[in-house]
Amino acid sequence: MRIVVVGAGSWGTAVACLLRDNGHEVTLAARDAAQADAMNTTGRNPRYVQAADLAGIVAAPIPDAPVVDAELVVVAVPSRVFGDVVSELPGDSPVVSLTKGLDPTTGARLSTLVRNRPVAVLSGPTIADEIVRGLPAAAVVASDDLELAVRVQVAVHSVLFRVYVSDDVVGVELCAAAKNVIALAAGGADGLSLGDNSKAALVARGLAEMRRLAESAGARPDTFAGLAGMGDLIVTSWSPSGRNRRAGELIARGAKPDEAAAEIGMVVEGLTTAPVLRDLAHRLEIEVPITEGVCAVLEGAPLTDLVTTLMSRAPTTE
């Protein structure tokens, strides 16, 4: 297949390599022309996952990428620009979203911003640097169009990257967004040295919070026990490479949110998603105490207040 990957960050680069390894003709489109030139010249991404060998992948600035001729367009850009990027894509090729977040302006799921073309969502526990090192992983592709979901599955699936199909787009997208917020809190537990018991309890209750919210939005319960739910939440909350976990840890140790993001040097989606997710929960009248607490901390409240608030909640059934 002729495939264009729009977004040359860590995950976009890793997926471009997966697709190249499966024999597809891949163009990796970068927002920065200088970055595209460097990738073509050196065969490496100068900014992200520099271990990735880009041989066989053509890099181009986004405006010059052959999107009209592509049989599939994979979009891996930050949530804050996702809507603008997909609205400017020429042609009518199907879109696969790799972005894990919500639209910060409207609170909409990102797949709903894709107009007049089929759309699928790929998500799961996928740390990019492990993918480019050839370590085994698995993900799920969700779409209302089963034929498209299977087409994406066949395009990406390999002996090292196992892909499952789902029709629960709502569940997969909301899991992908919400797990980043819970991971911020998990990183905060690391930063405060609260121990594994407290972190495990926080993540488990975070999964329950994610499930309440997404079920109210129409998602299926089984999605939360799968790769997009529990799988992605675990890796994001524990991996040293998890940006959101790391940001939470830095904030717990005194950094402001923008300082934490600057030190990490990559997009930390949870920082953008947290208030959007909280507002969605308010509209659905769903309790999300961990998300509420994360938002309070991002707005300046001490992280110790979040711990006290969560531990002081009235006892209840699980």
PDB file of C-alpha atoms in Angstrom:
ATOM      1  CA  MET A   1       0.000   0.000   0.000  1.00  0.00           C
ATOM      2  CA  ARG A   2       0.983   3.636  -0.458  1.00  0.00           C
ATOM      3  CA  ILE A   3       0.808   5.120   3.038  1.00  0.00           C
ATOM      4  CA  VAL A   4       1.539   8.600   4.372  1.00  0.00           C
ATOM      5  CA  VAL A   5       2.249   8.997   8.101  1.00  0.00           C
ATOM      6  CA  VAL A   6       1.522  12.595   9.097  1.00  0.00           C
ATOM      7  CA  GLY A   7       3.550  13.519  12.166  1.00  0.00           C
ATOM      8  CA  ALA A   8       7.224  12.639  12.661  1.00  0.00           C
ATOM      9  CA  GLY A   9       7.266  12.374  16.440  1.00  0.00           C
ATOM     10  CA  SER A  10       8.222   9.223  18.322  1.00  0.00           C
ATOM     11  CA  TRP A  11       5.088   7.212  17.656  1.00  0.00           C
ATOM     12  CA  GLY A  12       4.614   8.371  14.082  1.00  0.00           C
ATOM     13  CA  THR A  13       8.213   7.409  13.329  1.00  0.00           C
ATOM     14  CA  ALA A  14       7.825   4.003  14.974  1.00  0.00           C
ATOM     15  CA  VAL A  15       4.633   3.215  13.045  1.00  0.00           C
ATOM     16  CA  ALA A  16       6.271   4.335   9.795  1.00  0.00           C
ATOM     17  CA  CYS A  17       8.991   1.762  10.478  1.00  0.00           C
ATOM     18  CA  LEU A  18       6.414  -0.953  11.205  1.00  0.00           C
ATOM     19  CA  LEU A  19       4.649  -0.218   7.930  1.00  0.00           C
ATOM     20  CA  ARG A  20       7.945  -0.113   5.984  1.00  0.00           C
ATOM     21  CA  ASP A  21       8.932  -3.473   7.459  1.00  0.00           C
ATOM     22  CA  ASN A  22       5.634  -4.920   6.211  1.00  0.00           C
ATOM     23  CA  GLY A  23       6.524  -3.951   2.657  1.00  0.00           C
ATOM     24  CA  HIS A  24       4.471  -0.775   2.240  1.00  0.00           C
ATOM     25  CA  GLU A  25       5.569   2.369   0.409  1.00  0.00           C
ATOM     26  CA  VAL A  26       5.801   4.869   3.275  1.00  0.00           C
ATOM     27  CA  THR A  27       6.162   8.640   3.362  1.00  0.00           C
ATOM     28  CA  LEU A  28       6.807  10.206   6.778  1.00  0.00           C
ATOM     29  CA  ALA A  29       5.473  13.773   6.759  1.00  0.00           C
ATOM     30  CA  ALA A  30       6.970  16.268   9.218  1.00  0.00           C
ATOM     31  CA  ARG A  31       5.727  19.729  10.163  1.00  0.00           C
ATOM     32  CA  ASP A  32       9.310  21.024   9.949  1.00  0.00           C
ATOM     33  CA  ALA A  33      10.943  20.955   6.509  1.00  0.00           C
ATOM     34  CA  ALA A  34      14.404  20.922   8.093  1.00  0.00           C
ATOM     35  CA  GLN A  35      13.499  17.800  10.055  1.00  0.00           C
ATOM     36  CA  ALA A  36      12.315  16.106   6.843  1.00  0.00           C
ATOM     37  CA  ASP A  37      15.545  17.037   5.070  1.00  0.00           C
ATOM     38  CA  ALA A  38      17.621  15.650   7.938  1.00  0.00           C
ATOM     39  CA  MET A  39      15.713  12.350   7.871  1.00  0.00           C
ATOM     40  CA  ASN A  40      16.288  11.961   4.130  1.00  0.00           C
ATOM     41  CA  THR A  41      19.974  12.870   4.463  1.00  0.00           C
ATOM     42  CA  THR A  42      20.904  10.803   7.527  1.00  0.00           C
ATOM     43  CA  GLY A  43      18.281   8.052   7.618  1.00  0.00           C
ATOM     44  CA  ARG A  44      17.516   9.002  11.213  1.00  0.00           C
ATOM     45  CA  ASN A  45      15.004  11.242  12.934  1.00  0.00           C
ATOM     46  CA  PRO A  46      17.128  13.982  14.519  1.00  0.00           C
ATOM     47  CA  ARG A  47      14.588  14.681  17.285  1.00  0.00           C
ATOM     48  CA  TYR A  48      12.802  11.462  18.257  1.00  0.00           C
ATOM     49  CA  VAL A  49      13.634   7.742  18.584  1.00  0.00           C
ATOM     50  CA  GLN A  50      17.005   8.345  17.006  1.00  0.00           C
ATOM     51  CA  ALA A  51      17.716   4.604  17.054  1.00  0.00           C
ATOM     52  CA  ALA A  52      15.079   4.073  14.355  1.00  0.00           C
ATOM     53  CA  ASP A  53      16.593   3.221  10.961  1.00  0.00           C
ATOM     54  CA  LEU A  54      14.526   5.079   8.354  1.00  0.00           C
ATOM     55  CA  ALA A  55      16.017   3.356   5.317  1.00  0.00           C
ATOM     56  CA  GLY A  56      13.313   2.900   2.688  1.00  0.00           C
ATOM     57  CA  ILE A  57      11.103   5.643   4.169  1.00  0.00           C
ATOM     58  CA  VAL A  58      10.792   8.933   2.285  1.00  0.00           C
ATOM     59  CA  ALA A  59      10.426  12.038   4.468  1.00  0.00           C
ATOM     60  CA  ALA A  60       8.641  15.199   3.328  1.00  0.00           C
ATOM     61  CA  PRO A  61       7.146  18.371   4.798  1.00  0.00           C
ATOM     62  CA  ILE A  62       3.430  17.874   5.381  1.00  0.00           C
ATOM     63  CA  PRO A  63       2.327  20.194   2.523  1.00  0.00           C
ATOM     64  CA  ASP A  64       4.500  18.220   0.066  1.00  0.00           C
ATOM     65  CA  ALA A  65       3.506  14.714   1.172  1.00  0.00           C
ATOM     66  CA  PRO A  66       1.620  12.654  -1.446  1.00  0.00           C
ATOM     67  CA  VAL A  67      -1.577  12.470   0.608  1.00  0.00           C
ATOM     68  CA  VAL A  68      -3.894  12.554  -2.436  1.00  0.00           C
ATOM     69  CA  ASP A  69      -2.274   9.403  -3.821  1.00  0.00           C
ATOM     70  CA  ALA A  70      -2.149   7.566  -0.500  1.00  0.00           C
ATOM     71  CA  GLU A  71      -4.297   4.514   0.115  1.00  0.00           C
ATOM     72  CA  LEU A  72      -4.090   5.181   3.857  1.00  0.00           C
ATOM     73  CA  VAL A  73      -3.224   8.313   5.856  1.00  0.00           C
ATOM     74  CA  VAL A  74      -1.925   7.721   9.387  1.00  0.00           C
ATOM     75  CA  VAL A  75      -2.139  10.801  11.626  1.00  0.00           C
ATOM     76  CA  ALA A  76       0.189  11.087  14.629  1.00  0.00           C
ATOM     77  CA  VAL A  77       0.076  14.730  15.694  1.00  0.00           C
ATOM     78  CA  PRO A  78      -0.692  16.344  19.079  1.00  0.00           C
ATOM     79  CA  SER A  79      -4.368  16.544  20.028  1.00  0.00           C
ATOM     80  CA  ARG A  80      -4.282  20.344  20.074  1.00  0.00           C
ATOM     81  CA  VAL A  81      -3.607  20.462  16.305  1.00  0.00           C
ATOM     82  CA  PHE A  82      -5.307  17.235  15.205  1.00  0.00           C
ATOM     83  CA  GLY A  83      -8.498  18.938  14.005  1.00  0.00           C
ATOM     84  CA  ASP A  84      -6.635  21.500  11.933  1.00  0.00           C
ATOM     85  CA  VAL A  85      -4.354  18.878  10.386  1.00  0.00           C
ATOM     86  CA  VAL A  86      -7.113  16.483   9.313  1.00  0.00           C
ATOM     87  CA  SER A  87      -9.291  19.312   8.005  1.00  0.00           C
ATOM     88  CA  GLU A  88      -6.485  20.295   5.621  1.00  0.00           C
ATOM     89  CA  LEU A  89      -5.782  16.806   4.258  1.00  0.00           C
ATOM     90  CA  PRO A  90      -6.579  16.655   0.552  1.00  0.00           C
ATOM     91  CA  GLY A  91      -8.368  13.722  -1.045  1.00  0.00           C
ATOM     92  CA  ASP A  92     -10.626  11.171   0.598  1.00  0.00           C
ATOM     93  CA  SER A  93      -8.261   8.399   1.713  1.00  0.00           C
ATOM     94  CA  PRO A  94      -9.110   6.633   4.996  1.00  0.00           C
ATOM     95  CA  VAL A  95      -7.488   8.074   8.117  1.00  0.00           C
ATOM     96  CA  VAL A  96      -5.959   6.127  11.000  1.00  0.00           C
ATOM     97  CA  SER A  97      -5.571   8.189  14.176  1.00  0.00           C
ATOM     98  CA  LEU A  98      -2.653   7.423  16.491  1.00  0.00           C
ATOM     99  CA  THR A  99      -3.257  10.431  18.738  1.00  0.00           C
ATOM    100  CA  LYS A 100      -4.268   9.742  22.340  1.00  0.00           C
ATOM    101  CA  GLY A 101      -6.288  12.699  23.592  1.00  0.00           C
ATOM    102  CA  LEU A 102      -9.390  14.823  23.134  1.00  0.00           C
ATOM    103  CA  ASP A 103      -9.887  18.045  21.231  1.00  0.00           C
ATOM    104  CA  PRO A 104      -8.993  20.762  23.780  1.00  0.00           C
ATOM    105  CA  THR A 105     -11.408  23.300  22.283  1.00  0.00           C
ATOM    106  CA  THR A 106     -14.575  21.223  21.967  1.00  0.00           C
ATOM    107  CA  GLY A 107     -13.866  18.159  24.121  1.00  0.00           C
ATOM    108  CA  ALA A 108     -14.724  15.968  21.133  1.00  0.00           C
ATOM    109  CA  ARG A 109     -13.181  12.586  20.442  1.00  0.00           C
ATOM    110  CA  LEU A 110     -10.588  13.094  17.736  1.00  0.00           C
ATOM    111  CA  SER A 111     -12.068  10.611  15.271  1.00  0.00           C
ATOM    112  CA  THR A 112     -15.217  12.740  15.144  1.00  0.00           C
ATOM    113  CA  LEU A 113     -13.158  15.586  13.679  1.00  0.00           C
ATOM    114  CA  VAL A 114     -12.412  13.519  10.564  1.00  0.00           C
ATOM    115  CA  ARG A 115     -15.010  14.525   7.977  1.00  0.00           C
ATOM    116  CA  ASN A 116     -16.110  12.867   4.740  1.00  0.00           C
ATOM    117  CA  ARG A 117     -13.700   9.936   4.882  1.00  0.00           C
ATOM    118  CA  PRO A 118     -13.498   6.615   6.767  1.00  0.00           C
ATOM    119  CA  VAL A 119     -11.589   6.676  10.045  1.00  0.00           C
ATOM    120  CA  ALA A 120     -10.019   4.148  12.402  1.00  0.00           C
ATOM    121  CA  VAL A 121      -8.172   4.485  15.712  1.00  0.00           C
ATOM    122  CA  LEU A 122      -5.045   2.523  16.689  1.00  0.00           C
ATOM    123  CA  SER A 123      -4.217   2.344  20.388  1.00  0.00           C
ATOM    124  CA  GLY A 124      -2.697   0.179  23.097  1.00  0.00           C
ATOM    125  CA  PRO A 125       0.474  -0.237  25.187  1.00  0.00           C
ATOM    126  CA  THR A 126       2.948   1.011  22.590  1.00  0.00           C
ATOM    127  CA  ILE A 127       6.098   2.665  23.921  1.00  0.00           C
ATOM    128  CA  ALA A 128       7.783   3.897  20.744  1.00  0.00           C
ATOM    129  CA  ASP A 129      11.415   3.224  21.654  1.00  0.00           C
ATOM    130  CA  GLU A 130      10.590  -0.427  22.397  1.00  0.00           C
ATOM    131  CA  ILE A 131       8.852  -0.763  19.028  1.00  0.00           C
ATOM    132  CA  VAL A 132      11.873   0.539  17.092  1.00  0.00           C
ATOM    133  CA  ARG A 133      14.108  -1.847  19.054  1.00  0.00           C
ATOM    134  CA  GLY A 134      12.067  -4.746  17.694  1.00  0.00           C
ATOM    135  CA  LEU A 135      10.501  -5.780  20.999  1.00  0.00           C
ATOM    136  CA  PRO A 136       7.108  -7.543  20.737  1.00  0.00           C
ATOM    137  CA  ALA A 137       3.952  -5.513  21.363  1.00  0.00           C
ATOM    138  CA  ALA A 138       0.216  -5.580  20.684  1.00  0.00           C
ATOM    139  CA  ALA A 139      -2.437  -2.975  19.915  1.00  0.00           C
ATOM    140  CA  VAL A 140      -6.077  -2.664  18.908  1.00  0.00           C
ATOM    141  CA  VAL A 141      -7.580  -0.933  15.881  1.00  0.00           C
ATOM    142  CA  ALA A 142     -11.162   0.295  16.245  1.00  0.00           C
ATOM    143  CA  SER A 143     -13.533   1.569  13.601  1.00  0.00           C
ATOM    144  CA  ASP A 144     -17.234   1.732  12.825  1.00  0.00           C
ATOM    145  CA  ASP A 145     -16.173   0.432   9.412  1.00  0.00           C
ATOM    146  CA  LEU A 146     -15.157  -3.192  10.033  1.00  0.00           C
ATOM    147  CA  GLU A 147     -13.671  -3.526   6.556  1.00  0.00           C
ATOM    148  CA  LEU A 148     -11.342  -0.593   7.260  1.00  0.00           C
ATOM    149  CA  ALA A 149     -10.387  -1.974  10.677  1.00  0.00           C
ATOM    150  CA  VAL A 150      -9.405  -5.297   9.134  1.00  0.00           C
ATOM    151  CA  ARG A 151      -7.535  -3.509   6.357  1.00  0.00           C
ATOM    152  CA  VAL A 152      -5.471  -1.588   8.925  1.00  0.00           C
ATOM    153  CA  GLN A 153      -4.957  -4.760  10.955  1.00  0.00           C
ATOM    154  CA  VAL A 154      -3.533  -6.560   7.914  1.00  0.00           C
ATOM    155  CA  ALA A 155      -1.354  -3.564   7.027  1.00  0.00           C
ATOM    156  CA  VAL A 156       0.309  -3.279  10.440  1.00  0.00           C
ATOM    157  CA  HIS A 157       0.140  -6.779  11.945  1.00  0.00           C
ATOM    158  CA  SER A 158       3.389  -8.757  12.125  1.00  0.00           C
ATOM    159  CA  VAL A 159       5.117 -11.385  14.229  1.00  0.00           C
ATOM    160  CA  LEU A 160       6.436  -8.555  16.441  1.00  0.00           C
ATOM    161  CA  PHE A 161       3.363  -6.303  16.434  1.00  0.00           C
ATOM    162  CA  ARG A 162       0.093  -8.118  17.030  1.00  0.00           C
ATOM    163  CA  VAL A 163      -3.081  -6.177  16.158  1.00  0.00           C
ATOM    164  CA  TYR A 164      -6.640  -6.906  17.279  1.00  0.00           C
ATOM    165  CA  VAL A 165      -9.855  -5.470  15.802  1.00  0.00           C
ATOM    166  CA  SER A 166     -12.648  -3.720  17.733  1.00  0.00           C
ATOM    167  CA  ASP A 167     -15.788  -1.804  16.834  1.00  0.00           C
ATOM    168  CA  ASP A 168     -15.791   0.144  20.133  1.00  0.00           C
ATOM    169  CA  VAL A 169     -14.355   3.430  18.872  1.00  0.00           C
ATOM    170  CA  VAL A 170     -15.766   5.381  21.830  1.00  0.00           C
ATOM    171  CA  GLY A 171     -14.157   3.069  24.378  1.00  0.00           C
ATOM    172  CA  VAL A 172     -10.782   2.883  22.673  1.00  0.00           C
ATOM    173  CA  GLU A 173     -10.516   6.653  22.233  1.00  0.00           C
ATOM    174  CA  LEU A 174     -11.645   7.542  25.758  1.00  0.00           C
ATOM    175  CA  CYS A 175      -9.304   4.940  27.253  1.00  0.00           C
ATOM    176  CA  ALA A 176      -6.446   6.425  25.257  1.00  0.00           C
ATOM    177  CA  ALA A 177      -7.223   9.908  26.549  1.00  0.00           C
ATOM    178  CA  ALA A 178      -8.044   9.080  30.170  1.00  0.00           C
ATOM    179  CA  LYS A 179      -5.094   6.782  30.842  1.00  0.00           C
ATOM    180  CA  ASN A 180      -2.712   9.718  30.357  1.00  0.00           C
ATOM    181  CA  VAL A 181      -4.418  11.630  33.176  1.00  0.00           C
ATOM    182  CA  ILE A 182      -4.245   8.653  35.544  1.00  0.00           C
ATOM    183  CA  ALA A 183      -0.588   8.220  34.617  1.00  0.00           C
ATOM    184  CA  LEU A 184       0.108  11.802  35.729  1.00  0.00           C
ATOM    185  CA  ALA A 185      -1.239  10.843  39.149  1.00  0.00           C
ATOM    186  CA  ALA A 186       0.777   7.602  39.129  1.00  0.00           C
ATOM    187  CA  GLY A 187       3.911   9.607  38.418  1.00  0.00           C
ATOM    188  CA  GLY A 188       3.005  11.866  41.304  1.00  0.00           C
ATOM    189  CA  ALA A 189       2.928   8.804  43.575  1.00  0.00           C
ATOM    190  CA  ASP A 190       6.424   7.944  42.353  1.00  0.00           C
ATOM    191  CA  GLY A 191       7.624  11.488  42.948  1.00  0.00           C
ATOM    192  CA  LEU A 192       6.323  11.421  46.519  1.00  0.00           C
ATOM    193  CA  SER A 193       7.754   7.901  47.101  1.00  0.00           C
ATOM    194  CA  LEU A 194       4.359   6.620  48.243  1.00  0.00           C
ATOM    195  CA  GLY A 195       5.201   3.005  47.425  1.00  0.00           C
ATOM    196  CA  ASP A 196       3.846   0.332  45.143  1.00  0.00           C
ATOM    197  CA  ASN A 197       0.729  -0.386  47.217  1.00  0.00           C
ATOM    198  CA  SER A 198      -0.560   3.151  46.871  1.00  0.00           C
ATOM    199  CA  LYS A 199       0.387   3.372  43.200  1.00  0.00           C
ATOM    200  CA  ALA A 200      -1.361   0.091  42.390  1.00  0.00           C
ATOM    201  CA  ALA A 201      -4.471   1.223  44.259  1.00  0.00           C
ATOM    202  CA  LEU A 202      -4.413   4.546  42.433  1.00  0.00           C
ATOM    203  CA  VAL A 203      -4.117   2.891  39.021  1.00  0.00           C
ATOM    204  CA  ALA A 204      -6.854   0.344  39.803  1.00  0.00           C
ATOM    205  CA  ARG A 205      -9.238   3.053  40.956  1.00  0.00           C
ATOM    206  CA  GLY A 206      -8.182   5.101  37.941  1.00  0.00           C
ATOM    207  CA  LEU A 207      -9.273   2.260  35.683  1.00  0.00           C
ATOM    208  CA  ALA A 208     -12.641   2.203  37.466  1.00  0.00           C
ATOM    209  CA  GLU A 209     -12.908   5.962  36.891  1.00  0.00           C
ATOM    210  CA  MET A 210     -12.099   5.547  33.209  1.00  0.00           C
ATOM    211  CA  ARG A 211     -14.729   2.836  32.901  1.00  0.00           C
ATOM    212  CA  ARG A 212     -17.478   4.865  34.565  1.00  0.00           C
ATOM    213  CA  LEU A 213     -16.831   7.796  32.311  1.00  0.00           C
ATOM    214  CA  ALA A 214     -16.569   5.933  29.036  1.00  0.00           C
ATOM    215  CA  GLU A 215     -19.533   3.644  29.702  1.00  0.00           C
ATOM    216  CA  SER A 216     -21.654   6.731  30.265  1.00  0.00           C
ATOM    217  CA  ALA A 217     -20.481   7.950  26.852  1.00  0.00           C
ATOM    218  CA  GLY A 218     -21.545   4.675  25.224  1.00  0.00           C
ATOM    219  CA  ALA A 219     -18.429   2.498  25.434  1.00  0.00           C
ATOM    220  CA  ARG A 220     -18.408  -1.252  26.098  1.00  0.00           C
ATOM    221  CA  PRO A 221     -17.160  -2.587  29.473  1.00  0.00           C
ATOM    222  CA  ASP A 222     -14.877  -5.239  27.972  1.00  0.00           C
ATOM    223  CA  THR A 223     -12.732  -2.585  26.290  1.00  0.00           C
ATOM    224  CA  PHE A 224     -11.346  -1.560  29.682  1.00  0.00           C
ATOM    225  CA  ALA A 225      -9.964  -5.019  30.392  1.00  0.00           C
ATOM    226  CA  GLY A 226      -8.140  -5.005  27.050  1.00  0.00           C
ATOM    227  CA  LEU A 227      -5.163  -3.409  25.383  1.00  0.00           C
ATOM    228  CA  ALA A 228      -6.613   0.095  25.044  1.00  0.00           C
ATOM    229  CA  GLY A 229      -7.703   0.135  28.684  1.00  0.00           C
ATOM    230  CA  MET A 230      -5.756  -1.846  31.258  1.00  0.00           C
ATOM    231  CA  GLY A 231      -2.845  -2.593  28.909  1.00  0.00           C
ATOM    232  CA  ASP A 232      -2.100   1.002  27.986  1.00  0.00           C
ATOM    233  CA  LEU A 233      -2.781   2.264  31.509  1.00  0.00           C
ATOM    234  CA  ILE A 234      -0.251  -0.170  32.993  1.00  0.00           C
ATOM    235  CA  VAL A 235       2.580   0.655  30.616  1.00  0.00           C
ATOM    236  CA  THR A 236       1.945   4.407  30.777  1.00  0.00           C
ATOM    237  CA  SER A 237       1.899   4.372  34.581  1.00  0.00           C
ATOM    238  CA  TRP A 238       5.021   2.239  35.072  1.00  0.00           C
ATOM    239  CA  SER A 239       7.354   2.656  32.111  1.00  0.00           C
ATOM    240  CA  PRO A 240      10.362   4.939  32.668  1.00  0.00           C
ATOM    241  CA  SER A 241       9.668   6.152  29.107  1.00  0.00           C
ATOM    242  CA  GLY A 242       6.065   7.120  29.899  1.00  0.00           C
ATOM    243  CA  ARG A 243       5.882  10.882  29.336  1.00  0.00           C
ATOM    244  CA  ASN A 244       2.821  11.407  31.513  1.00  0.00           C
ATOM    245  CA  ARG A 245       4.189   9.318  34.367  1.00  0.00           C
ATOM    246  CA  ARG A 246       7.460  11.215  34.160  1.00  0.00           C
ATOM    247  CA  ALA A 247       5.668  14.579  34.092  1.00  0.00           C
ATOM    248  CA  GLY A 248       3.699  13.641  37.214  1.00  0.00           C
ATOM    249  CA  GLU A 249       6.918  12.643  38.943  1.00  0.00           C
ATOM    250  CA  LEU A 250       8.607  15.939  38.057  1.00  0.00           C
ATOM    251  CA  ILE A 251       5.590  17.952  39.241  1.00  0.00           C
ATOM    252  CA  ALA A 252       5.605  16.048  42.536  1.00  0.00           C
ATOM    253  CA  ARG A 253       9.233  17.074  42.976  1.00  0.00           C
ATOM    254  CA  GLY A 254       8.476  20.753  42.500  1.00  0.00           C
ATOM    255  CA  ALA A 255       8.358  21.439  38.763  1.00  0.00           C
ATOM    256  CA  LYS A 256       5.522  23.444  37.271  1.00  0.00           C
ATOM    257  CA  PRO A 257       3.588  21.637  34.507  1.00  0.00           C
ATOM    258  CA  ASP A 258       5.199  23.676  31.714  1.00  0.00           C
ATOM    259  CA  GLU A 259       8.636  23.101  33.231  1.00  0.00           C
ATOM    260  CA  ALA A 260       7.984  19.345  33.364  1.00  0.00           C
ATOM    261  CA  ALA A 261       6.905  19.307  29.716  1.00  0.00           C
ATOM    262  CA  ALA A 262       9.973  21.344  28.730  1.00  0.00           C
ATOM    263  CA  GLU A 263      12.326  18.938  30.519  1.00  0.00           C
ATOM    264  CA  ILE A 264      10.710  15.932  28.824  1.00  0.00           C
ATOM    265  CA  GLY A 265      10.973  17.676  25.472  1.00  0.00           C
ATOM    266  CA  MET A 266       7.951  15.972  23.931  1.00  0.00           C
ATOM    267  CA  VAL A 267       4.177  16.453  24.028  1.00  0.00           C
ATOM    268  CA  VAL A 268       2.640  15.353  27.349  1.00  0.00           C
ATOM    269  CA  GLU A 269      -0.967  14.767  26.337  1.00  0.00           C
ATOM    270  CA  GLY A 270      -2.281  14.334  29.880  1.00  0.00           C
ATOM    271  CA  LEU A 271      -1.556  17.983  30.659  1.00  0.00           C
ATOM    272  CA  THR A 272      -3.903  19.041  27.855  1.00  0.00           C
ATOM    273  CA  THR A 273      -6.444  16.272  28.335  1.00  0.00           C
ATOM    274  CA  ALA A 274      -7.042  16.517  32.103  1.00  0.00           C
ATOM    275  CA  PRO A 275      -9.306  19.621  32.142  1.00  0.00           C
ATOM    276  CA  VAL A 276     -11.096  18.470  28.975  1.00  0.00           C
ATOM    277  CA  LEU A 277     -11.804  15.082  30.543  1.00  0.00           C
ATOM    278  CA  ARG A 278     -13.003  16.731  33.760  1.00  0.00           C
ATOM    279  CA  ASP A 279     -15.415  18.910  31.798  1.00  0.00           C
ATOM    280  CA  LEU A 280     -16.732  15.861  29.941  1.00  0.00           C
ATOM    281  CA  ALA A 281     -17.314  14.112  33.265  1.00  0.00           C
ATOM    282  CA  HIS A 282     -19.241  17.136  34.541  1.00  0.00           C
ATOM    283  CA  ARG A 283     -21.469  17.068  31.454  1.00  0.00           C
ATOM    284  CA  LEU A 284     -22.126  13.353  31.960  1.00  0.00           C
ATOM    285  CA  GLU A 285     -22.543  13.833  35.749  1.00  0.00           C
ATOM    286  CA  ILE A 286     -19.885  11.214  36.504  1.00  0.00           C
ATOM    287  CA  GLU A 287     -17.586  11.300  39.549  1.00  0.00           C
ATOM    288  CA  VAL A 288     -13.898  11.341  38.592  1.00  0.00           C
ATOM    289  CA  PRO A 289     -12.028  12.159  41.817  1.00  0.00           C
ATOM    290  CA  ILE A 290      -8.562  11.331  40.491  1.00  0.00           C
ATOM    291  CA  THR A 291      -9.041  13.464  37.392  1.00  0.00           C
ATOM    292  CA  GLU A 292     -10.457  16.282  39.527  1.00  0.00           C
ATOM    293  CA  GLY A 293      -7.423  16.052  41.782  1.00  0.00           C
ATOM    294  CA  VAL A 294      -4.977  16.056  38.898  1.00  0.00           C
ATOM    295  CA  CYS A 295      -6.629  19.206  37.529  1.00  0.00           C
ATOM    296  CA  ALA A 296      -6.379  20.878  40.928  1.00  0.00           C
ATOM    297  CA  VAL A 297      -2.660  20.064  41.093  1.00  0.00           C
ATOM    298  CA  LEU A 298      -2.107  21.380  37.557  1.00  0.00           C
ATOM    299  CA  GLU A 299      -3.846  24.583  38.670  1.00  0.00           C
ATOM    300  CA  GLY A 300      -1.471  24.974  41.609  1.00  0.00           C
ATOM    301  CA  ALA A 301      -2.784  22.876  44.515  1.00  0.00           C
ATOM    302  CA  PRO A 302      -0.175  20.844  46.443  1.00  0.00           C
ATOM    303  CA  LEU A 303      -0.011  17.211  45.370  1.00  0.00           C
ATOM    304  CA  THR A 304      -0.217  16.178  49.017  1.00  0.00           C
ATOM    305  CA  ASP A 305      -3.731  17.665  49.048  1.00  0.00           C
ATOM    306  CA  LEU A 306      -4.737  15.210  46.318  1.00  0.00           C
ATOM    307  CA  VAL A 307      -3.444  12.298  48.397  1.00  0.00           C
ATOM    308  CA  THR A 308      -5.331  13.503  51.473  1.00  0.00           C
ATOM    309  CA  THR A 309      -8.523  14.110  49.523  1.00  0.00           C
ATOM    310  CA  LEU A 310      -8.514  10.670  47.911  1.00  0.00           C
ATOM    311  CA  MET A 311      -7.689   8.821  51.133  1.00  0.00           C
ATOM    312  CA  SER A 312     -10.299  10.778  53.095  1.00  0.00           C
ATOM    313  CA  ARG A 313     -13.219   9.889  50.819  1.00  0.00           C
ATOM    314  CA  ALA A 314     -16.050   8.016  52.521  1.00  0.00           C
ATOM    315  CA  PRO A 315     -15.647   4.205  52.457  1.00  0.00           C
ATOM    316  CA  THR A 316     -17.830   2.493  49.873  1.00  0.00           C
ATOM    317  CA  THR A 317     -18.259  -0.714  47.880  1.00  0.00           C
ATOM    318  CA  GLU A 318     -15.849  -1.520  45.073  1.00  0.00           C
TER     319      GLU A 318
END
